Amino acid sequence: MSTDLLALGFFAFCGGLIDSAVGGGGLVLLPALLHTLPEFSLATVFGTNKVAVWAGTMSSIFTYLKRINVVWKLMIPTTISAFSFAFLGAMSVSYIPKDIMTYLVFFLLIIMAIYTFTKKDLGQTHANIQCSNKEILRGILFGGLIGFYDGVFGPGSGSFLLFLFVKGFGFDFLNASASAKLVNIGTFSAALLFFIPSGNVLWEIGGMVAACNIAGAITGSFLGLRYGSGFIRIFFLILLVFLIGRMGSTIFGEL
């Protein structure tokens, strides 16, 4: 068990580093938790994972906020929508077929990777966001959809948010990464409002994993701010290829 915990700590560090820079760290950490805790229910594993990623995201967001001008007029309604639907998603965790969700996420990741690779200038400049009612409604809609997904399943939600802010609103990758963190804090908090009262958190393991996730998140935020949008774009593409390969091996290995 001690060897498993050491491995879990390593994956938590890597997940925090990846999540802080480009999102998607949950697809590194969650499989490690499932492997280490096979005797516990899916809800308990998800709840323990949410504690770790919440702590990691909280530790990195303040570093970003010192350097990034957040578009609060857009972020507040988007985060509220994501928070509300994440809570509904967490409540629905036992009722949504995971196979359907896995296939959907797999194909969306492929589309995101192809689009980001072909659009060389995507996310390199930061547009002056006007935040009309149209942009705010779009933020509420997609924030709700991604929030619900985060509550039900979760891994990759940060990557979807990052892509949304880059493609949908014209953010550069650095500003999009910081904005995605804000929304994720809302979705993680909402999910924990369900998982904690229902007793679906292993606090001792969750505390250890959270500490390692925080260390990774601080490292990732330093790298993101140090090397900027170009670095985050490359890191984002590498992550998407990794996630596609990992999910693809799981899906097609079961066929």
mmCIF file of C-alpha atoms in Angstrom:
data_model
loop_
_atom_site.group_PDB
_atom_site.id
_atom_site.type_symbol
_atom_site.label_atom_id
_atom_site.label_comp_id
_atom_site.label_asym_id
_atom_site.label_seq_id
_atom_site.Cartn_x
_atom_site.Cartn_y
_atom_site.Cartn_z
ATOM 1 C CA MET A 1 0.000 0.000 0.000
ATOM 2 C CA SER A 2 2.903 2.390 0.750
ATOM 3 C CA THR A 3 4.270 1.851 -2.771
ATOM 4 C CA ASP A 4 0.836 2.553 -4.209
ATOM 5 C CA LEU A 5 0.605 5.758 -2.171
ATOM 6 C CA LEU A 6 4.018 6.917 -3.387
ATOM 7 C CA ALA A 7 2.927 6.308 -6.975
ATOM 8 C CA LEU A 8 -0.341 8.100 -6.260
ATOM 9 C CA GLY A 9 1.582 11.095 -4.894
ATOM 10 C CA PHE A 10 3.696 11.222 -8.055
ATOM 11 C CA PHE A 11 0.631 11.142 -10.311
ATOM 12 C CA ALA A 12 -1.011 13.807 -8.132
ATOM 13 C CA PHE A 13 2.026 16.069 -8.634
ATOM 14 C CA CYS A 14 1.970 15.507 -12.405
ATOM 15 C CA GLY A 15 -1.793 16.062 -12.500
ATOM 16 C CA GLY A 16 -1.452 19.336 -10.596
ATOM 17 C CA LEU A 17 1.311 20.552 -12.894
ATOM 18 C CA ILE A 18 -0.665 19.749 -16.051
ATOM 19 C CA ASP A 19 -3.939 21.079 -14.659
ATOM 20 C CA SER A 20 -2.378 24.367 -13.596
ATOM 21 C CA ALA A 21 -0.979 25.031 -17.063
ATOM 22 C CA VAL A 22 -3.620 23.691 -19.454
ATOM 23 C CA GLY A 23 -6.243 21.687 -17.552
ATOM 24 C CA GLY A 24 -6.929 17.985 -17.934
ATOM 25 C CA GLY A 25 -4.847 16.877 -14.967
ATOM 26 C CA GLY A 26 -7.768 14.804 -13.721
ATOM 27 C CA LEU A 27 -7.193 12.296 -16.522
ATOM 28 C CA VAL A 28 -3.789 11.650 -14.942
ATOM 29 C CA LEU A 29 -4.912 11.563 -11.300
ATOM 30 C CA LEU A 30 -8.333 9.901 -11.511
ATOM 31 C CA PRO A 31 -7.134 6.627 -13.117
ATOM 32 C CA ALA A 32 -4.406 6.435 -10.471
ATOM 33 C CA LEU A 33 -7.024 6.799 -7.723
ATOM 34 C CA LEU A 34 -9.235 4.160 -9.341
ATOM 35 C CA HIS A 35 -6.272 1.784 -9.465
ATOM 36 C CA THR A 36 -5.219 2.455 -5.857
ATOM 37 C CA LEU A 37 -8.736 2.374 -4.359
ATOM 38 C CA PRO A 38 -10.564 -0.454 -6.157
ATOM 39 C CA GLU A 39 -12.568 -1.397 -3.055
ATOM 40 C CA PHE A 40 -14.315 1.976 -2.826
ATOM 41 C CA SER A 41 -17.344 3.215 -4.740
ATOM 42 C CA LEU A 42 -17.006 5.427 -7.797
ATOM 43 C CA ALA A 43 -18.590 8.326 -5.907
ATOM 44 C CA THR A 44 -15.979 8.033 -3.122
ATOM 45 C CA VAL A 45 -13.107 8.014 -5.609
ATOM 46 C CA PHE A 46 -14.600 11.021 -7.417
ATOM 47 C CA GLY A 47 -15.102 12.894 -4.136
ATOM 48 C CA THR A 48 -11.519 12.255 -3.017
ATOM 49 C CA ASN A 49 -10.285 13.398 -6.433
ATOM 50 C CA LYS A 50 -12.297 16.626 -6.185
ATOM 51 C CA VAL A 51 -10.657 17.504 -2.844
ATOM 52 C CA ALA A 52 -7.216 17.187 -4.412
ATOM 53 C CA VAL A 53 -7.936 19.127 -7.598
ATOM 54 C CA TRP A 54 -9.804 21.841 -5.679
ATOM 55 C CA ALA A 55 -6.762 22.377 -3.439
ATOM 56 C CA GLY A 56 -4.377 22.408 -6.399
ATOM 57 C CA THR A 57 -6.472 24.877 -8.376
ATOM 58 C CA MET A 58 -6.878 27.209 -5.381
ATOM 59 C CA SER A 59 -3.106 27.244 -4.864
ATOM 60 C CA SER A 60 -2.381 28.258 -8.463
ATOM 61 C CA ILE A 61 -5.172 30.732 -9.186
ATOM 62 C CA PHE A 62 -3.782 33.490 -6.948
ATOM 63 C CA THR A 63 -0.479 33.393 -8.831
ATOM 64 C CA TYR A 64 -2.352 33.930 -12.098
ATOM 65 C CA LEU A 65 -4.589 36.688 -10.733
ATOM 66 C CA LYS A 66 -1.540 38.821 -9.912
ATOM 67 C CA ARG A 67 -0.584 38.887 -13.612
ATOM 68 C CA ILE A 68 -3.871 38.529 -15.515
ATOM 69 C CA ASN A 69 -6.694 41.036 -16.011
ATOM 70 C CA VAL A 70 -9.799 38.909 -15.547
ATOM 71 C CA VAL A 71 -12.913 39.795 -17.592
ATOM 72 C CA TRP A 72 -15.199 39.682 -14.554
ATOM 73 C CA LYS A 73 -18.326 40.719 -16.471
ATOM 74 C CA LEU A 74 -18.058 37.454 -18.409
ATOM 75 C CA MET A 75 -16.482 35.253 -15.739
ATOM 76 C CA ILE A 76 -19.012 35.813 -12.941
ATOM 77 C CA PRO A 77 -22.139 34.589 -14.822
ATOM 78 C CA THR A 78 -20.139 31.799 -16.486
ATOM 79 C CA THR A 79 -18.847 30.583 -13.125
ATOM 80 C CA ILE A 80 -22.284 30.771 -11.467
ATOM 81 C CA SER A 81 -23.779 28.709 -14.304
ATOM 82 C CA ALA A 82 -20.965 26.165 -14.118
ATOM 83 C CA PHE A 83 -21.304 25.962 -10.310
ATOM 84 C CA SER A 84 -25.050 25.281 -10.468
ATOM 85 C CA PHE A 85 -24.844 22.613 -13.142
ATOM 86 C CA ALA A 86 -21.801 20.952 -11.557
ATOM 87 C CA PHE A 87 -23.871 20.331 -8.430
ATOM 88 C CA LEU A 88 -26.622 18.782 -10.550
ATOM 89 C CA GLY A 89 -24.014 16.693 -12.328
ATOM 90 C CA ALA A 90 -22.586 15.389 -9.048
ATOM 91 C CA MET A 91 -26.089 14.410 -7.956
ATOM 92 C CA SER A 92 -26.516 12.548 -11.260
ATOM 93 C CA VAL A 93 -23.214 10.661 -11.053
ATOM 94 C CA SER A 94 -24.963 7.314 -10.507
ATOM 95 C CA TYR A 95 -27.412 7.747 -13.372
ATOM 96 C CA ILE A 96 -25.333 8.885 -16.371
ATOM 97 C CA PRO A 97 -23.870 6.038 -18.511
ATOM 98 C CA LYS A 98 -20.087 6.486 -18.304
ATOM 99 C CA ASP A 99 -19.513 4.683 -21.622
ATOM 100 C CA ILE A 100 -21.505 7.297 -23.541
ATOM 101 C CA MET A 101 -19.651 10.110 -21.779
ATOM 102 C CA THR A 102 -16.271 8.507 -22.544
ATOM 103 C CA TYR A 103 -16.985 8.192 -26.276
ATOM 104 C CA LEU A 104 -18.268 11.777 -26.481
ATOM 105 C CA VAL A 105 -15.218 13.206 -24.698
ATOM 106 C CA PHE A 106 -12.871 11.098 -26.859
ATOM 107 C CA PHE A 107 -14.206 12.541 -30.124
ATOM 108 C CA LEU A 108 -14.347 16.093 -28.757
ATOM 109 C CA LEU A 109 -10.679 15.846 -27.772
ATOM 110 C CA ILE A 110 -9.775 14.783 -31.320
ATOM 111 C CA ILE A 111 -11.659 17.759 -32.798
ATOM 112 C CA MET A 112 -9.968 20.158 -30.354
ATOM 113 C CA ALA A 113 -6.508 18.768 -31.142
ATOM 114 C CA ILE A 114 -6.964 19.017 -34.932
ATOM 115 C CA TYR A 115 -8.339 22.554 -34.735
ATOM 116 C CA THR A 116 -5.618 23.814 -32.371
ATOM 117 C CA PHE A 117 -2.857 22.225 -34.476
ATOM 118 C CA THR A 118 -4.092 23.651 -37.779
ATOM 119 C CA LYS A 119 -4.730 27.161 -36.433
ATOM 120 C CA LYS A 120 -1.146 28.233 -35.736
ATOM 121 C CA ASP A 121 -2.102 31.685 -34.466
ATOM 122 C CA LEU A 122 -4.892 30.443 -32.199
ATOM 123 C CA GLY A 123 -4.542 31.853 -28.706
ATOM 124 C CA GLN A 124 -1.438 33.916 -29.440
ATOM 125 C CA THR A 125 -3.151 37.304 -29.031
ATOM 126 C CA HIS A 126 -5.728 38.519 -26.538
ATOM 127 C CA ALA A 127 -8.825 40.178 -28.010
ATOM 128 C CA ASN A 128 -10.516 43.173 -26.415
ATOM 129 C CA ILE A 129 -13.639 41.419 -25.113
ATOM 130 C CA GLN A 130 -16.736 43.634 -25.369
ATOM 131 C CA CYS A 131 -18.950 41.330 -23.286
ATOM 132 C CA SER A 132 -22.287 42.046 -24.896
ATOM 133 C CA ASN A 133 -25.362 40.091 -23.844
ATOM 134 C CA LYS A 134 -24.544 37.590 -26.615
ATOM 135 C CA GLU A 135 -21.119 36.778 -25.134
ATOM 136 C CA ILE A 136 -22.533 36.542 -21.615
ATOM 137 C CA LEU A 137 -25.322 34.174 -22.717
ATOM 138 C CA ARG A 138 -22.777 32.055 -24.558
ATOM 139 C CA GLY A 139 -20.659 31.904 -21.417
ATOM 140 C CA ILE A 140 -23.665 30.863 -19.321
ATOM 141 C CA LEU A 141 -24.613 28.147 -21.831
ATOM 142 C CA PHE A 142 -21.207 26.577 -22.243
ATOM 143 C CA GLY A 143 -20.335 27.122 -18.585
ATOM 144 C CA GLY A 144 -23.430 25.127 -17.653
ATOM 145 C CA LEU A 145 -22.648 22.305 -20.086
ATOM 146 C CA ILE A 146 -19.027 21.964 -18.987
ATOM 147 C CA GLY A 147 -20.041 22.359 -15.342
ATOM 148 C CA PHE A 148 -22.522 19.489 -15.615
ATOM 149 C CA TYR A 149 -19.882 17.314 -17.257
ATOM 150 C CA ASP A 150 -17.420 18.210 -14.503
ATOM 151 C CA GLY A 151 -19.895 17.159 -11.832
ATOM 152 C CA VAL A 152 -20.715 13.863 -13.535
ATOM 153 C CA PHE A 153 -17.245 12.836 -14.679
ATOM 154 C CA GLY A 154 -14.781 15.721 -14.627
ATOM 155 C CA PRO A 155 -11.411 14.925 -16.206
ATOM 156 C CA GLY A 156 -10.676 17.200 -19.144
ATOM 157 C CA SER A 157 -13.138 19.921 -18.112
ATOM 158 C CA GLY A 158 -10.300 22.407 -17.678
ATOM 159 C CA SER A 159 -9.106 21.694 -21.223
ATOM 160 C CA PHE A 160 -12.622 22.219 -22.594
ATOM 161 C CA LEU A 161 -12.864 25.519 -20.725
ATOM 162 C CA LEU A 162 -9.477 26.661 -22.005
ATOM 163 C CA PHE A 163 -10.496 25.883 -25.588
ATOM 164 C CA LEU A 164 -13.830 27.665 -25.062
ATOM 165 C CA PHE A 165 -12.155 30.881 -23.911
ATOM 166 C CA VAL A 166 -9.589 30.798 -26.729
ATOM 167 C CA LYS A 167 -11.910 29.895 -29.603
ATOM 168 C CA GLY A 168 -15.186 31.349 -28.345
ATOM 169 C CA PHE A 169 -14.015 34.618 -26.821
ATOM 170 C CA GLY A 170 -10.623 35.386 -28.362
ATOM 171 C CA PHE A 171 -8.505 35.017 -25.217
ATOM 172 C CA ASP A 172 -4.843 34.154 -25.529
ATOM 173 C CA PHE A 173 -3.827 30.857 -23.947
ATOM 174 C CA LEU A 174 -2.438 32.481 -20.794
ATOM 175 C CA ASN A 175 -5.609 34.454 -20.025
ATOM 176 C CA ALA A 176 -7.761 31.470 -21.004
ATOM 177 C CA SER A 177 -5.850 29.215 -18.627
ATOM 178 C CA ALA A 178 -6.374 31.617 -15.711
ATOM 179 C CA SER A 179 -10.072 32.054 -16.565
ATOM 180 C CA ALA A 180 -10.564 28.294 -16.763
ATOM 181 C CA LYS A 181 -9.121 27.989 -13.256
ATOM 182 C CA LEU A 182 -11.738 30.397 -11.900
ATOM 183 C CA VAL A 183 -14.596 28.415 -13.403
ATOM 184 C CA ASN A 184 -13.077 25.133 -12.216
ATOM 185 C CA ILE A 185 -12.945 26.409 -8.634
ATOM 186 C CA GLY A 186 -16.704 26.905 -8.916
ATOM 187 C CA THR A 187 -17.363 23.454 -10.396
ATOM 188 C CA PHE A 188 -15.096 21.662 -7.932
ATOM 189 C CA SER A 189 -16.699 23.493 -4.986
ATOM 190 C CA ALA A 190 -20.197 22.611 -6.190
ATOM 191 C CA ALA A 191 -19.327 18.933 -6.570
ATOM 192 C CA LEU A 192 -17.800 18.877 -3.073
ATOM 193 C CA LEU A 193 -21.029 20.313 -1.635
ATOM 194 C CA PHE A 194 -22.549 16.990 -2.685
ATOM 195 C CA PHE A 195 -19.660 14.590 -2.064
ATOM 196 C CA ILE A 196 -18.671 15.807 1.435
ATOM 197 C CA PRO A 197 -22.106 15.683 3.144
ATOM 198 C CA SER A 198 -22.783 12.295 1.552
ATOM 199 C CA GLY A 199 -19.557 10.910 3.086
ATOM 200 C CA ASN A 200 -17.821 10.294 -0.237
ATOM 201 C CA VAL A 201 -14.368 11.675 0.648
ATOM 202 C CA LEU A 202 -11.387 9.735 2.058
ATOM 203 C CA TRP A 203 -9.789 12.569 3.994
ATOM 204 C CA GLU A 204 -6.425 10.990 4.886
ATOM 205 C CA ILE A 205 -5.664 9.904 1.334
ATOM 206 C CA GLY A 206 -7.293 13.045 -0.046
ATOM 207 C CA GLY A 207 -5.049 15.243 2.132
ATOM 208 C CA MET A 208 -1.881 13.500 0.945
ATOM 209 C CA VAL A 209 -2.950 13.665 -2.691
ATOM 210 C CA ALA A 210 -3.978 17.325 -2.284
ATOM 211 C CA ALA A 211 -0.533 18.278 -0.932
ATOM 212 C CA CYS A 212 1.188 16.679 -3.937
ATOM 213 C CA ASN A 213 -1.341 18.279 -6.291
ATOM 214 C CA ILE A 214 -0.641 21.701 -4.774
ATOM 215 C CA ALA A 215 3.112 21.253 -5.315
ATOM 216 C CA GLY A 216 2.488 20.362 -8.957
ATOM 217 C CA ALA A 217 0.040 23.250 -9.438
ATOM 218 C CA ILE A 218 2.520 25.822 -8.111
ATOM 219 C CA THR A 219 5.170 24.450 -10.486
ATOM 220 C CA GLY A 220 2.752 24.510 -13.429
ATOM 221 C CA SER A 221 1.593 28.090 -12.803
ATOM 222 C CA PHE A 222 5.236 29.233 -12.606
ATOM 223 C CA LEU A 223 6.011 27.606 -15.969
ATOM 224 C CA GLY A 224 2.856 29.011 -17.570
ATOM 225 C CA LEU A 225 3.573 32.589 -16.466
ATOM 226 C CA ARG A 226 7.281 32.306 -17.220
ATOM 227 C CA TYR A 227 6.948 31.065 -20.806
ATOM 228 C CA GLY A 228 3.540 32.488 -21.778
ATOM 229 C CA SER A 229 0.907 31.554 -24.351
ATOM 230 C CA GLY A 230 3.269 29.847 -26.811
ATOM 231 C CA PHE A 231 4.399 27.381 -24.158
ATOM 232 C CA ILE A 232 0.819 26.729 -23.022
ATOM 233 C CA ARG A 233 -0.312 26.090 -26.628
ATOM 234 C CA ILE A 234 2.413 23.450 -27.143
ATOM 235 C CA PHE A 235 1.721 21.930 -23.711
ATOM 236 C CA PHE A 236 -2.001 21.900 -24.533
ATOM 237 C CA LEU A 237 -1.414 19.993 -27.797
ATOM 238 C CA ILE A 238 0.859 17.477 -26.053
ATOM 239 C CA LEU A 239 -1.793 16.962 -23.383
ATOM 240 C CA LEU A 240 -4.549 16.429 -25.968
ATOM 241 C CA VAL A 241 -2.475 13.808 -27.804
ATOM 242 C CA PHE A 242 -1.774 12.059 -24.490
ATOM 243 C CA LEU A 243 -5.441 12.117 -23.465
ATOM 244 C CA ILE A 244 -6.587 10.861 -26.874
ATOM 245 C CA GLY A 245 -4.084 8.003 -26.716
ATOM 246 C CA ARG A 246 -5.001 7.109 -23.159
ATOM 247 C CA MET A 247 -8.753 7.174 -23.712
ATOM 248 C CA GLY A 248 -8.416 5.473 -27.077
ATOM 249 C CA SER A 249 -6.468 2.564 -25.596
ATOM 250 C CA THR A 250 -9.158 2.165 -22.934
ATOM 251 C CA ILE A 251 -12.064 2.335 -25.407
ATOM 252 C CA PHE A 252 -10.644 0.130 -28.151
ATOM 253 C CA GLY A 253 -8.956 -2.224 -25.705
ATOM 254 C CA GLU A 254 -12.402 -3.148 -24.380
ATOM 255 C CA LEU A 255 -13.839 -3.871 -27.836
#
